[in-house]
Tab-separated table of C-alpha atoms and ligand atoms in Angstrom:
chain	number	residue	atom	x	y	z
A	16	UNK	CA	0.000	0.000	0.000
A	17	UNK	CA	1.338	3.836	-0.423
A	18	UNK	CA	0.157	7.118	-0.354
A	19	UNK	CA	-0.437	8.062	-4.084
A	20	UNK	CA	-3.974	8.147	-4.413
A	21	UNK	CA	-5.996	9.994	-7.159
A	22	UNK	CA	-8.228	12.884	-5.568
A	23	UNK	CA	-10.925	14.682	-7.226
A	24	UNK	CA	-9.396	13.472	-10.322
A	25	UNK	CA	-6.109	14.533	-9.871
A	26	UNK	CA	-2.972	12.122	-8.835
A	27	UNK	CA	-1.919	13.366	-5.103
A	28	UNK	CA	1.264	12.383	-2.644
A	29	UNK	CA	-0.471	12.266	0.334
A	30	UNK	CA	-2.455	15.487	0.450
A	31	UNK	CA	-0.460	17.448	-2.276
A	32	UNK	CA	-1.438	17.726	-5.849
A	33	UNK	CA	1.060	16.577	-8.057
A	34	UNK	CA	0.217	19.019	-10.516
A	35	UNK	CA	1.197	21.570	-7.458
A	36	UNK	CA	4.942	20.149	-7.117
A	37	UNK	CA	5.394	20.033	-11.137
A	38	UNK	CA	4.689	23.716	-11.221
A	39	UNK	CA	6.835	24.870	-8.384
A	40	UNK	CA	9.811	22.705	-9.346
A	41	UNK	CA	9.197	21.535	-13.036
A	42	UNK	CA	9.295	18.431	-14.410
A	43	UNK	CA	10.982	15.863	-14.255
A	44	UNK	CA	11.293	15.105	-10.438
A	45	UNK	CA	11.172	12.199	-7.824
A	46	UNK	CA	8.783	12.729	-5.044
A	47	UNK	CA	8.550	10.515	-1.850
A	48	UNK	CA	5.893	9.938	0.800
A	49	UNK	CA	6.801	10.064	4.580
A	50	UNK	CA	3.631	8.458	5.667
A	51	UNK	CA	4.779	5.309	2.748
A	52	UNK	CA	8.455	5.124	4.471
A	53	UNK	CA	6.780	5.050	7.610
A	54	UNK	CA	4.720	2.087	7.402
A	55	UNK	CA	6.604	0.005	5.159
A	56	UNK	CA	9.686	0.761	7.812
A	57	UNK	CA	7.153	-0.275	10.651
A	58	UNK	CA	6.178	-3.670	8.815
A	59	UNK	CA	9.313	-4.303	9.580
A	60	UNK	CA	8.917	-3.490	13.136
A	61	UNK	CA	5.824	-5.262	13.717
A	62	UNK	CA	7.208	-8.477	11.439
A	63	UNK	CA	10.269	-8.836	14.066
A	64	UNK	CA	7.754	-7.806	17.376
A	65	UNK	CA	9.105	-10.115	20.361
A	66	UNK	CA	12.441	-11.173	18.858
A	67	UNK	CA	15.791	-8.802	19.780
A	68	UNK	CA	15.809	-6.722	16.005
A	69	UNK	CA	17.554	-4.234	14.550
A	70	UNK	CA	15.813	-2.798	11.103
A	71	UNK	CA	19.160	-1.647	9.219
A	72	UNK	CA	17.702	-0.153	6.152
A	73	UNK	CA	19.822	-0.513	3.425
A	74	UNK	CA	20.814	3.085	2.419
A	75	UNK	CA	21.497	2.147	-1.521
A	76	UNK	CA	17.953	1.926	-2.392
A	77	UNK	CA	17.565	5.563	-1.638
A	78	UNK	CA	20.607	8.021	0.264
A	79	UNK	CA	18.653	11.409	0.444
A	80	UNK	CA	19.544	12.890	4.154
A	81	UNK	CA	16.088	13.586	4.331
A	82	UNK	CA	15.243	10.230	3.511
A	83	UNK	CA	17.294	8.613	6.087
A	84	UNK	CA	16.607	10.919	8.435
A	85	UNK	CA	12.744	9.968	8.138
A	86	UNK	CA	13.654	6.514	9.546
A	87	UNK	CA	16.606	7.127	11.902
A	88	UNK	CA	13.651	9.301	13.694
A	89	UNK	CA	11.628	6.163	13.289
A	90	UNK	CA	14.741	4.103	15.242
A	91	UNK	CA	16.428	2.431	12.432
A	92	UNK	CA	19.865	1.506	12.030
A	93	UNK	CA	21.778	1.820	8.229
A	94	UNK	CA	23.111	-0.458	6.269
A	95	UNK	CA	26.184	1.203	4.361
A	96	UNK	CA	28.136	0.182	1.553
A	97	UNK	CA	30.941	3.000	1.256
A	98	UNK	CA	32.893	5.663	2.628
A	99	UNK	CA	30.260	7.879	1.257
A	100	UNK	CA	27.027	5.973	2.639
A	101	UNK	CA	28.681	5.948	5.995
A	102	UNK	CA	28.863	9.553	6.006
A	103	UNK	CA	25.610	10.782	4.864
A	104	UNK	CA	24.080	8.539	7.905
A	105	UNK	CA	26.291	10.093	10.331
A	106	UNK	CA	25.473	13.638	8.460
A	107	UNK	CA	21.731	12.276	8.901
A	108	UNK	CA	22.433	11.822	12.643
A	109	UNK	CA	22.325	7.758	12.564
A	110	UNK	CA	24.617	6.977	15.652
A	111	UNK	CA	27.603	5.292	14.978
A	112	UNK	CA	26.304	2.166	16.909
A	113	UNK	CA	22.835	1.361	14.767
A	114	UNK	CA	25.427	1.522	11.547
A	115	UNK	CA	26.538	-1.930	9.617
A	116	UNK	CA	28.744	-1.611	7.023
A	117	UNK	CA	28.687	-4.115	4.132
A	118	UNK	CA	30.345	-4.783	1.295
A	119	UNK	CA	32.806	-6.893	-0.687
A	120	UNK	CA	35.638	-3.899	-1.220
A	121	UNK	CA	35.799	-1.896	1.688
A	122	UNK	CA	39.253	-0.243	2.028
A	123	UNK	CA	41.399	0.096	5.058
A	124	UNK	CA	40.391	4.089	4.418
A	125	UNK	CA	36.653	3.513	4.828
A	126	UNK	CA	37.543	1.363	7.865
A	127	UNK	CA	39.137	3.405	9.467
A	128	UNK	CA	36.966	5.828	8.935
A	129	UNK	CA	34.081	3.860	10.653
A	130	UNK	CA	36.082	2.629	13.532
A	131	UNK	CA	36.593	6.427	14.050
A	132	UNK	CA	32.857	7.859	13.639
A	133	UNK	CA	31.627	4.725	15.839
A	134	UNK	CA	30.040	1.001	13.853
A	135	UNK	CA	28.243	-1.382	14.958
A	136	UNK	CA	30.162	-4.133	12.975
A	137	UNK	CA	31.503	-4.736	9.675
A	138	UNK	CA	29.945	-7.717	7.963
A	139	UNK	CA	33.392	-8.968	6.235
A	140	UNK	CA	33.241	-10.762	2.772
A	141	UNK	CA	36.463	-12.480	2.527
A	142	UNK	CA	39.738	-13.186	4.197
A	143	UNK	CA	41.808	-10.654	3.028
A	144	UNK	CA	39.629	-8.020	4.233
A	145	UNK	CA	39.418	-9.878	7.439
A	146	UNK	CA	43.399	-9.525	7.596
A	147	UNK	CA	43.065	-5.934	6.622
A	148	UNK	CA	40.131	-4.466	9.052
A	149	UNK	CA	42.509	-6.375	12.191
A	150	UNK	CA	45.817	-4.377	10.908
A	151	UNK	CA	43.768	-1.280	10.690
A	152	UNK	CA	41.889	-1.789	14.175
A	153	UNK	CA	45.015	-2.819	16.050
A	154	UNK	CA	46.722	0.286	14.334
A	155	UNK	CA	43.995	2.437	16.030
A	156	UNK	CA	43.823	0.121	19.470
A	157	UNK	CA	40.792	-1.213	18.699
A	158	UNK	CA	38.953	-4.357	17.913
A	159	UNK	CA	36.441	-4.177	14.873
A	160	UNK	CA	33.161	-6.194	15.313
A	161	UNK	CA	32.436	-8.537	12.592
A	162	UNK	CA	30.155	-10.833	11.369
A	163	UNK	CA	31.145	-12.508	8.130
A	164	UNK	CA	29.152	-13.281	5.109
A	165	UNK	CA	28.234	-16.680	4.002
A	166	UNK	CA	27.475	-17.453	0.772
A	167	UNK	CA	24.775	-20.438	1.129
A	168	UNK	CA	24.153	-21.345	-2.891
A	169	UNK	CA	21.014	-20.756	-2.668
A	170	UNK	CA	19.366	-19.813	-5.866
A	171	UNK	CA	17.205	-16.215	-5.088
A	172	UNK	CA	15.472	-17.172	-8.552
A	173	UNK	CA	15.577	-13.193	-9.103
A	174	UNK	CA	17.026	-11.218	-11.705
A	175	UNK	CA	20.739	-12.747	-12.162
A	176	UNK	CA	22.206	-9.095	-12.093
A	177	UNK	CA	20.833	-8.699	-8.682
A	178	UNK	CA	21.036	-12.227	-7.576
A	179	UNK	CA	23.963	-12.507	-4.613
A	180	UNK	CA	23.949	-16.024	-2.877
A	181	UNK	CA	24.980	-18.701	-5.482
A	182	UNK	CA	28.772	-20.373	-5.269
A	183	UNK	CA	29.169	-18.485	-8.607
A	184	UNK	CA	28.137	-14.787	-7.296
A	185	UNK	CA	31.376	-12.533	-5.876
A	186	UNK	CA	29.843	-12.309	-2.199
A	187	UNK	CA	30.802	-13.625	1.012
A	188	UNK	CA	32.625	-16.928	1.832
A	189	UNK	CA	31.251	-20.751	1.066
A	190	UNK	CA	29.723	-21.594	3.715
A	191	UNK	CA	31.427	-25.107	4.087
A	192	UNK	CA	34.558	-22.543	4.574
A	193	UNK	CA	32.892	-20.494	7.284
A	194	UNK	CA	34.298	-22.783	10.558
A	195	UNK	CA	37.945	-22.150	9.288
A	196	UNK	CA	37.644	-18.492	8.338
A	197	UNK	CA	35.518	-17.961	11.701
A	198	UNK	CA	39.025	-19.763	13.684
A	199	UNK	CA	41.152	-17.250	11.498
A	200	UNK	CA	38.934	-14.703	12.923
A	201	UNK	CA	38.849	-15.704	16.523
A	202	UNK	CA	42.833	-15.978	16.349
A	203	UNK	CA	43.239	-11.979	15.442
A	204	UNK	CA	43.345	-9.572	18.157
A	205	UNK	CA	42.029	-6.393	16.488
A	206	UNK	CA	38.681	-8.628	15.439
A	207	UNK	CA	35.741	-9.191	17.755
A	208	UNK	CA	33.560	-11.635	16.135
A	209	UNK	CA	29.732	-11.072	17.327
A	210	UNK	CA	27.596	-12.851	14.469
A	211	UNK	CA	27.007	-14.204	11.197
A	212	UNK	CA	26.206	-12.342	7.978
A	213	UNK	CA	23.968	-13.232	4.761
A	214	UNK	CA	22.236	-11.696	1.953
A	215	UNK	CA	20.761	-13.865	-0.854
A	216	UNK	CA	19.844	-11.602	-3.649
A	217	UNK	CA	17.162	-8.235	-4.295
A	218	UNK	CA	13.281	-8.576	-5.544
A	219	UNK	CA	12.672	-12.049	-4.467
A	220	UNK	CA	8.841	-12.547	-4.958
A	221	UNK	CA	8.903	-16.297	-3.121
A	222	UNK	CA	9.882	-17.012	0.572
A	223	UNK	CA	11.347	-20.241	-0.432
A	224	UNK	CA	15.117	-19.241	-0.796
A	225	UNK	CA	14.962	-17.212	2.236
A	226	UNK	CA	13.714	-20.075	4.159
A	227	UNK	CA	16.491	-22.641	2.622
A	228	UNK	CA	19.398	-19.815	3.483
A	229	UNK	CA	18.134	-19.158	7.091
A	230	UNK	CA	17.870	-22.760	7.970
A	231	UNK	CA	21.507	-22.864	6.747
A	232	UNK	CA	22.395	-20.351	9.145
A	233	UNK	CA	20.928	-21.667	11.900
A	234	UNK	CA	22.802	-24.526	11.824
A	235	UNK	CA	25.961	-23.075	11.156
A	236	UNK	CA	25.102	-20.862	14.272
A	237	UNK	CA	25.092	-24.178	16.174
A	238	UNK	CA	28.261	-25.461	15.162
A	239	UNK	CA	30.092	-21.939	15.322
A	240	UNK	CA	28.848	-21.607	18.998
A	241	UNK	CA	30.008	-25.003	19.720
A	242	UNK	CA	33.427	-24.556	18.301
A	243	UNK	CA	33.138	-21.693	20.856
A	244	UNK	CA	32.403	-18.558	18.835
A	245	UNK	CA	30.000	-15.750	20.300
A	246	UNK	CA	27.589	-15.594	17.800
A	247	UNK	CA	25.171	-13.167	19.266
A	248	UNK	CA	23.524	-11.468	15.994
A	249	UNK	CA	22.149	-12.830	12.898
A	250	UNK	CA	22.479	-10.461	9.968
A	251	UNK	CA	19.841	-11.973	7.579
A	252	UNK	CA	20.198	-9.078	4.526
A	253	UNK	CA	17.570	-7.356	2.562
A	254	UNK	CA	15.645	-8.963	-0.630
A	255	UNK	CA	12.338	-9.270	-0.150
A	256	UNK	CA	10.314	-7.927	-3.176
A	257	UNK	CA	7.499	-5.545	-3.981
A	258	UNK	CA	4.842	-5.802	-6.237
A	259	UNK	CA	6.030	-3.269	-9.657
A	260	UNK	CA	2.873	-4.613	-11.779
A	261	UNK	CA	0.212	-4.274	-9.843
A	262	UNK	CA	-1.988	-7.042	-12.192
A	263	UNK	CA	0.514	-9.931	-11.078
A	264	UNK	CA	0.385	-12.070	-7.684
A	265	UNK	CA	1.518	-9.729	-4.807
A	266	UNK	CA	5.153	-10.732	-3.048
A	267	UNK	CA	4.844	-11.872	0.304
A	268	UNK	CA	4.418	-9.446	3.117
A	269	UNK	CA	7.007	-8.274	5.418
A	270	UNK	CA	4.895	-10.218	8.013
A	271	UNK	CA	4.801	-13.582	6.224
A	272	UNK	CA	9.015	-12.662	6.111
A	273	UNK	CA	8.922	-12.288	9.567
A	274	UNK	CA	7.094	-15.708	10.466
A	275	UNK	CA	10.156	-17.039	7.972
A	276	UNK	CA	12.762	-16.063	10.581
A	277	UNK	CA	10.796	-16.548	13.746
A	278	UNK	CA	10.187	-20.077	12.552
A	279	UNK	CA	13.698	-20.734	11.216
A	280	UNK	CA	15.873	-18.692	13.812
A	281	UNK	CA	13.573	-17.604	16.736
A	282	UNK	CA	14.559	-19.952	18.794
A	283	UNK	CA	18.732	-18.986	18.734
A	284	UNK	CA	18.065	-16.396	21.222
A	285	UNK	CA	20.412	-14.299	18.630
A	286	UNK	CA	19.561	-10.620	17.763
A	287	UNK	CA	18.274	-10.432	14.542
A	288	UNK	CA	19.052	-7.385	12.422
A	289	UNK	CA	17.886	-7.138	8.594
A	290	UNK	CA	18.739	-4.999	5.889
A	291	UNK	CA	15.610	-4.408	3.971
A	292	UNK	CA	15.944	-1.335	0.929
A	293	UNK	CA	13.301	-2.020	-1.779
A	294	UNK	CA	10.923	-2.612	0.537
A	295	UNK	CA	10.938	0.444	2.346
A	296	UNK	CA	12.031	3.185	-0.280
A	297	UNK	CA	10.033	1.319	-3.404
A	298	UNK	CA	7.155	2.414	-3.116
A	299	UNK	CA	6.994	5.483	-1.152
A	300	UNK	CA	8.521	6.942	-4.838
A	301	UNK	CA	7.400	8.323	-8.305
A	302	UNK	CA	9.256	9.769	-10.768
A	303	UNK	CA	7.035	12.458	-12.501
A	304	UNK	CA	7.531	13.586	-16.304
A	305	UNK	CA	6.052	15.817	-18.801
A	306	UNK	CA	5.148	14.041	-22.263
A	307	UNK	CA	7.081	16.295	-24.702
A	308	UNK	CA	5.676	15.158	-27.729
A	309	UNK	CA	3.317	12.494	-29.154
A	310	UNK	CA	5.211	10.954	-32.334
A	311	UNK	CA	3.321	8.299	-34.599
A	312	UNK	CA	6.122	6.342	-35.804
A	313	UNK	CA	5.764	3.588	-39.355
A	314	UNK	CA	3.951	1.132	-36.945
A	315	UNK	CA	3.779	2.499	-33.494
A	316	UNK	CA	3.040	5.979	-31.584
A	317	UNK	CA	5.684	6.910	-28.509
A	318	UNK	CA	5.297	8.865	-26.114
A	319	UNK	CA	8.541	10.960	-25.559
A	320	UNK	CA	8.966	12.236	-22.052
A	321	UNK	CA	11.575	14.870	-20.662
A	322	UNK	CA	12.914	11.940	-17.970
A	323	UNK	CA	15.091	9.468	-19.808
A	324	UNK	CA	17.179	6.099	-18.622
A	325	UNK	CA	19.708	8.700	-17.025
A	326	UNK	CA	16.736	9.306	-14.489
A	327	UNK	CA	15.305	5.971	-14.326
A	328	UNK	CA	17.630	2.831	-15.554
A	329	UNK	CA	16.146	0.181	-14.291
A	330	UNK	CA	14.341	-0.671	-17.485
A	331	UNK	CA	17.111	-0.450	-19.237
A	332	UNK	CA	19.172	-1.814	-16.983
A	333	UNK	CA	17.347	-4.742	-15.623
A	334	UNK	CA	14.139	-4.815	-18.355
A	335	UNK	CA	12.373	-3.972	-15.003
A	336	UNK	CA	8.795	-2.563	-15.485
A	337	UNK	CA	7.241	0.196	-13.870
A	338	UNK	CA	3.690	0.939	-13.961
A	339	UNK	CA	3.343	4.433	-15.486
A	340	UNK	CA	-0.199	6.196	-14.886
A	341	UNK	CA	-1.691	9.553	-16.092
A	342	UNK	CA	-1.479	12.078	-13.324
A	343	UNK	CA	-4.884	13.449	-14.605
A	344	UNK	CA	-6.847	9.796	-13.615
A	345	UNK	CA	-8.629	9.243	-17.116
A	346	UNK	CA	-12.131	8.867	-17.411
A	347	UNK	CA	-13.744	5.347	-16.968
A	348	UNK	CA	-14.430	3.629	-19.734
A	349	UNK	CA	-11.890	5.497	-21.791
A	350	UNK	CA	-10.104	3.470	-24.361
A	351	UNK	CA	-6.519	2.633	-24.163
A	352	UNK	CA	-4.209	3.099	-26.425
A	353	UNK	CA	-0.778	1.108	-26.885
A	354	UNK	CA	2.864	3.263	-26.838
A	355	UNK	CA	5.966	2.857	-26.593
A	356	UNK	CA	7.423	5.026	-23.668
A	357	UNK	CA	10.870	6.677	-24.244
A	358	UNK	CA	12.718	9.219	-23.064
A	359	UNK	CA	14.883	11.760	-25.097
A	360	UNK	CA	18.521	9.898	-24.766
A	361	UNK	CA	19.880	8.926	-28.284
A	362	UNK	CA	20.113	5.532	-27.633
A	363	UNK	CA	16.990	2.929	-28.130
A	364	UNK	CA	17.996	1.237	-24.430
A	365	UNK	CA	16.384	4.577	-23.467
A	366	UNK	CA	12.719	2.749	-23.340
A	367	UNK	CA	10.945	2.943	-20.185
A	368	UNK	CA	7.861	0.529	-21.784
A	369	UNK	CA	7.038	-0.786	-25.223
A	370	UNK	CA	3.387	-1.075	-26.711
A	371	UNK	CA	1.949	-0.101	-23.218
A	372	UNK	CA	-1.725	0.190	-22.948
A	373	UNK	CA	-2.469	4.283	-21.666
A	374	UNK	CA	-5.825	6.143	-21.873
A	375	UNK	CA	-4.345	8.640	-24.724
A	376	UNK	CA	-2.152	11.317	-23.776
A	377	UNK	CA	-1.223	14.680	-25.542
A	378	UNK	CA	2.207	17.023	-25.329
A	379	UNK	CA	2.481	18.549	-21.930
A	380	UNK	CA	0.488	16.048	-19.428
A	381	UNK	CA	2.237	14.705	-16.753
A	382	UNK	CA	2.617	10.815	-15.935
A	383	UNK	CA	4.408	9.370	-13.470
A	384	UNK	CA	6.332	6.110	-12.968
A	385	UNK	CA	5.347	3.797	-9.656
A	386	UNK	CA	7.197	2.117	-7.289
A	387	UNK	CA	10.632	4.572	-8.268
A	388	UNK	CA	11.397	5.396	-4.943
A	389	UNK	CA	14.161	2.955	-4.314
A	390	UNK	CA	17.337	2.412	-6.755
A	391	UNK	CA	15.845	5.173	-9.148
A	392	UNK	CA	17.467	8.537	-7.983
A	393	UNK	CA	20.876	7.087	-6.315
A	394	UNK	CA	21.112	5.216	-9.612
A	395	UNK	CA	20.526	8.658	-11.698
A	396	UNK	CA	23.729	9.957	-14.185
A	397	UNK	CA	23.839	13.007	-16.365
A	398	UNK	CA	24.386	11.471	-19.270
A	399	UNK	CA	23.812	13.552	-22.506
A	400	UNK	CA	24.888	16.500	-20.267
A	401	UNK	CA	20.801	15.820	-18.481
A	402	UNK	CA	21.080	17.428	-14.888
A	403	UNK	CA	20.378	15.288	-11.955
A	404	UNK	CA	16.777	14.978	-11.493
A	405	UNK	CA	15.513	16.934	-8.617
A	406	UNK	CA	14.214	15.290	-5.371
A	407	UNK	CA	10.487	16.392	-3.253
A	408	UNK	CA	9.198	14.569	0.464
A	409	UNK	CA	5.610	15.335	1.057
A	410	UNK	CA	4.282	15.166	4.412
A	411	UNK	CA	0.709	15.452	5.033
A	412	UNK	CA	-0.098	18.473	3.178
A	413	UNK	CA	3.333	19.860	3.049
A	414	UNK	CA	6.026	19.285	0.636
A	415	UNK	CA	9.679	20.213	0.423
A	416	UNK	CA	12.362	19.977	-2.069
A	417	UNK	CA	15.068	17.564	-0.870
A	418	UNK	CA	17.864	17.982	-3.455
A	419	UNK	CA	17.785	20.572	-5.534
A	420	UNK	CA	18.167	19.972	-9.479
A	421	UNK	CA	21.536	21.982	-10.619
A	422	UNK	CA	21.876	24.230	-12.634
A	423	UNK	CA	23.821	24.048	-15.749
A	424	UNK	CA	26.039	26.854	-14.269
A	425	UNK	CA	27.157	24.024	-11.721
A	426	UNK	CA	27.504	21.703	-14.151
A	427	UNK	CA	29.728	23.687	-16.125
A	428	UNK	CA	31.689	24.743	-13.599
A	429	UNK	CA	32.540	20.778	-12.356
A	430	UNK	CA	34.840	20.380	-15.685
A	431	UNK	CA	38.135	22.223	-15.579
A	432	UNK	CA	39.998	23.453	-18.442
A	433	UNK	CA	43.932	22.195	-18.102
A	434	UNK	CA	46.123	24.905	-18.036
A	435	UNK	CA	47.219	24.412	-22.418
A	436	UNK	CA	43.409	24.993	-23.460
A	437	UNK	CA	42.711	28.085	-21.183
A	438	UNK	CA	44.318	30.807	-23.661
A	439	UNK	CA	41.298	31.354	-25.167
A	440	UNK	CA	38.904	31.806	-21.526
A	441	UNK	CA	42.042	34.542	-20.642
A	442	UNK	CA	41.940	36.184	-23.783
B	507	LIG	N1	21.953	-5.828	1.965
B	507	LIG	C1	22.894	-6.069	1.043
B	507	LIG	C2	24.183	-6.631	1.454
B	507	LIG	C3	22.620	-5.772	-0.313
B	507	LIG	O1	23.564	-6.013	-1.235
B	507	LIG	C4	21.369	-5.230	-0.684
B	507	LIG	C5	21.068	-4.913	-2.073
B	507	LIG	C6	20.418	-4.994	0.333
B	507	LIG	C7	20.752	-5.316	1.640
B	507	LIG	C8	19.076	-4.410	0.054
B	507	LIG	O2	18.291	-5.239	-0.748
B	507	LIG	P1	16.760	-4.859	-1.019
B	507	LIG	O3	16.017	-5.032	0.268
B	507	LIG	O4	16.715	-3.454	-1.497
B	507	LIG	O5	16.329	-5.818	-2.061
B	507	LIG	N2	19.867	-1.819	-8.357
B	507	LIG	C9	19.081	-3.031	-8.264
B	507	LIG	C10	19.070	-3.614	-6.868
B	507	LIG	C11	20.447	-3.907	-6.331
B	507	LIG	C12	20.437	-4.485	-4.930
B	507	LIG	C13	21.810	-4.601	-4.381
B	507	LIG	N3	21.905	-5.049	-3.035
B	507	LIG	C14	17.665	-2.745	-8.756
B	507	LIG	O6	17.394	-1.617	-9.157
B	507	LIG	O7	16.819	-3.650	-8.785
């Protein structure tokens, strides 16, 4: 469920007009709902109720500070995957302490720079980082907190660009390695093991894999604590899916999740912390555009909009569809008509949809792409010289802009000229 309702006619966030936001910060623009992020982040909540839980939301599906913000008020902890991440949750005022930090590269520069700002523990991906975080800790008189990431081959059966826990994929450690690397780790003196780590994959639609992976874990949670490790927290990733096309079979619910881990873990007496993204951020998001013109093509009309696969590139990207609605809700009964959906970028990968059915549409109407709220504006370039699209958060009947879109002053002014082609700019 979200917060993007049609009123009177008219395509709202929350209790703002969209038409309202389009005209005080043109087109095209993300907005987000607060009252969406809040109860997809409380699902959460609720799904983990009675068990020890941390909610780490996994900052890559959507970085604004205001964003993150929103649900460090709410009480969640981050889930970072860089130097940069790390920062904007501290800059958001996450404490050190609800912060994980993933990932299979991290350098000894963005450890250190976590052991310094406060983590809660780094969920290590292989044994040279392992080495690397202890000579960084023990350089700084510390001991880093880890978990460490087992890969269970499991198959996600998602998307295999976004699919994470097969032998094949680059993440973690087998898990038939994980009692040896987890006695490497208990022999280092700058490593505090507290837990185990796993993430299968993004958009799964089917509790199954989840199920297989967590049983997994809790047996190797059993053998690690009888070969004497701590293992006090059970990192269990993000993944679960949302529903993008809203005429297929819904995902399961955060609380059908939740019964997952209860029934597969609950009874470890480990603290359970998850790293949902999608889930949260997916749906509390459109991306709004102006149709620029209506072209009928040899054997096909498109619709060209003013957002392209710089904005949005998960349909190019991942052949992911979005549902795309009129912002003025078209009559009932109105016939559809089939386009193809591009955007301006000279490439034909820049198609958002092809022969979608639409109520007909003229130059200058807005539409707006669903369920674009998470991995749509983090994932956003300027290619073809296209400034960064510009980010809104409604609340109630409020709205504010949360990044502003440059202007092409700024973007001009990011290039430098080497000193042998300035004659000309001195002259
Ligand atoms: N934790 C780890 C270690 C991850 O790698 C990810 C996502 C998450 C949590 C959050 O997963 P979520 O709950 O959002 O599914 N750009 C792609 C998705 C990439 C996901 C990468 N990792 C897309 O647009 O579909």
């Amino acid at each position: 469920m979200d917060h993007f309702l049609y009123r009177d006619g008219v395509l709202h966030a929350e209790d703002v007009a969209i038409p309202e936001i389009a005209a005080a910060v043109g087109t095209p623009f993300y907005v987000y709902s607060t009252a969406t992020l809040t109860r997809h982040y409380r699902l959460f909540e609720e799904a983990l109720a009675g068990m020890p839980h941390l909610v780490c939301y996994a900052m890559k599906a959507n970085s604004n500070l205001a964003v993150i913000r929103t649900l460090a008020d709410l009480g969640a902890g981050m889930d970072v995957v860089s130097g940069g991440e790390y920062r904007k949750a501290r800059a958001a005022g996450v404490p050190g302490d609800r912060i994980v930090f993933s990932g299979v590269g991290k350098t000894a520069e963005e450890m250190r720079l976590a052991l310094t700002g406060g983590i809660r523990q780094f969920n290590v991906e292989s044994e040279p980082e392992l080495l690397v975080l202890n000579a960084v800790a023990l350089s700084m008189g510390l001991r880093a907190p880890v978990t460490i990431r087992v890969n269970p081959d499991v198959d996600a059966r998602t998307h295999e660009k976004i699919a994470t826990g097969k032998k094949e994929n680059k993440f973690g450690i087998p898990i038939g390695r994980a009692r040896a690397v987890y006695a490497e780790a208990a022999a280092l003196p700058g490593i505090e093991v507290v837990g185990i780590d796993v993430h299968i994959g993004s958009q799964l639609t089917d509790l199954a894999p989840f199920e297989a992976a967590y049983a997994k874990l809790a047996d190797l949670t059993r053998q690690l604590r009888a070969d004497g490790h701590a293992i006090r927290r059970l990192d269990l990733g993000g993944g679960l899916g949302i529903p993008y096309e809203r005429s297929n079979a819904d995902p399961p619910l955060p609380a059908d999740y939740g019964a997952v881990i209860r029934r597969t873990l609950g009874d470890l007496g480990a603290e359970i912390e998850i790293e949902p993204g999608r889930l949260i951020a997916g749906n509390a998001g459109l991306l709004v555009s102006s149709v620029i013109y209506v072209k009928s093509g040899e054997d096909r009309d498109f619709l060209i909009l003013d957002s392209a696969m710089n904005d949005l590139i998960r349909p190019a990207m991942y052949g992911a569809h979005h549902d795309i609605v009129a912002v003025a809700e078209p009559a009932p009964g109105t016939a559809l008509h089939p386009y193809d959906i591009v955007g301006p970028v000279c490439e034909t990968g820049d198609t958002f949809a092809r022969q979608r059915a639409m109520a007909p549409l003229v130059a200058g109407d807005l539409v707006a792409f669903r369920s674009a709220g998470a991995y749509g504006a983090v994932m956003a370039s300027e290619y073809n010289s296209r400034p960064l699209v510009p980010e809104v958060l409604v609340r109630d009947d409020h709205f504010a802009v949360i990044r502003a879109r440059p202007s092409f002053d700024e973007m001009l002014k990011r290039d430098s000229m080497p000193e042998w082609l300035q004659a000309r700019d001195d002259a």
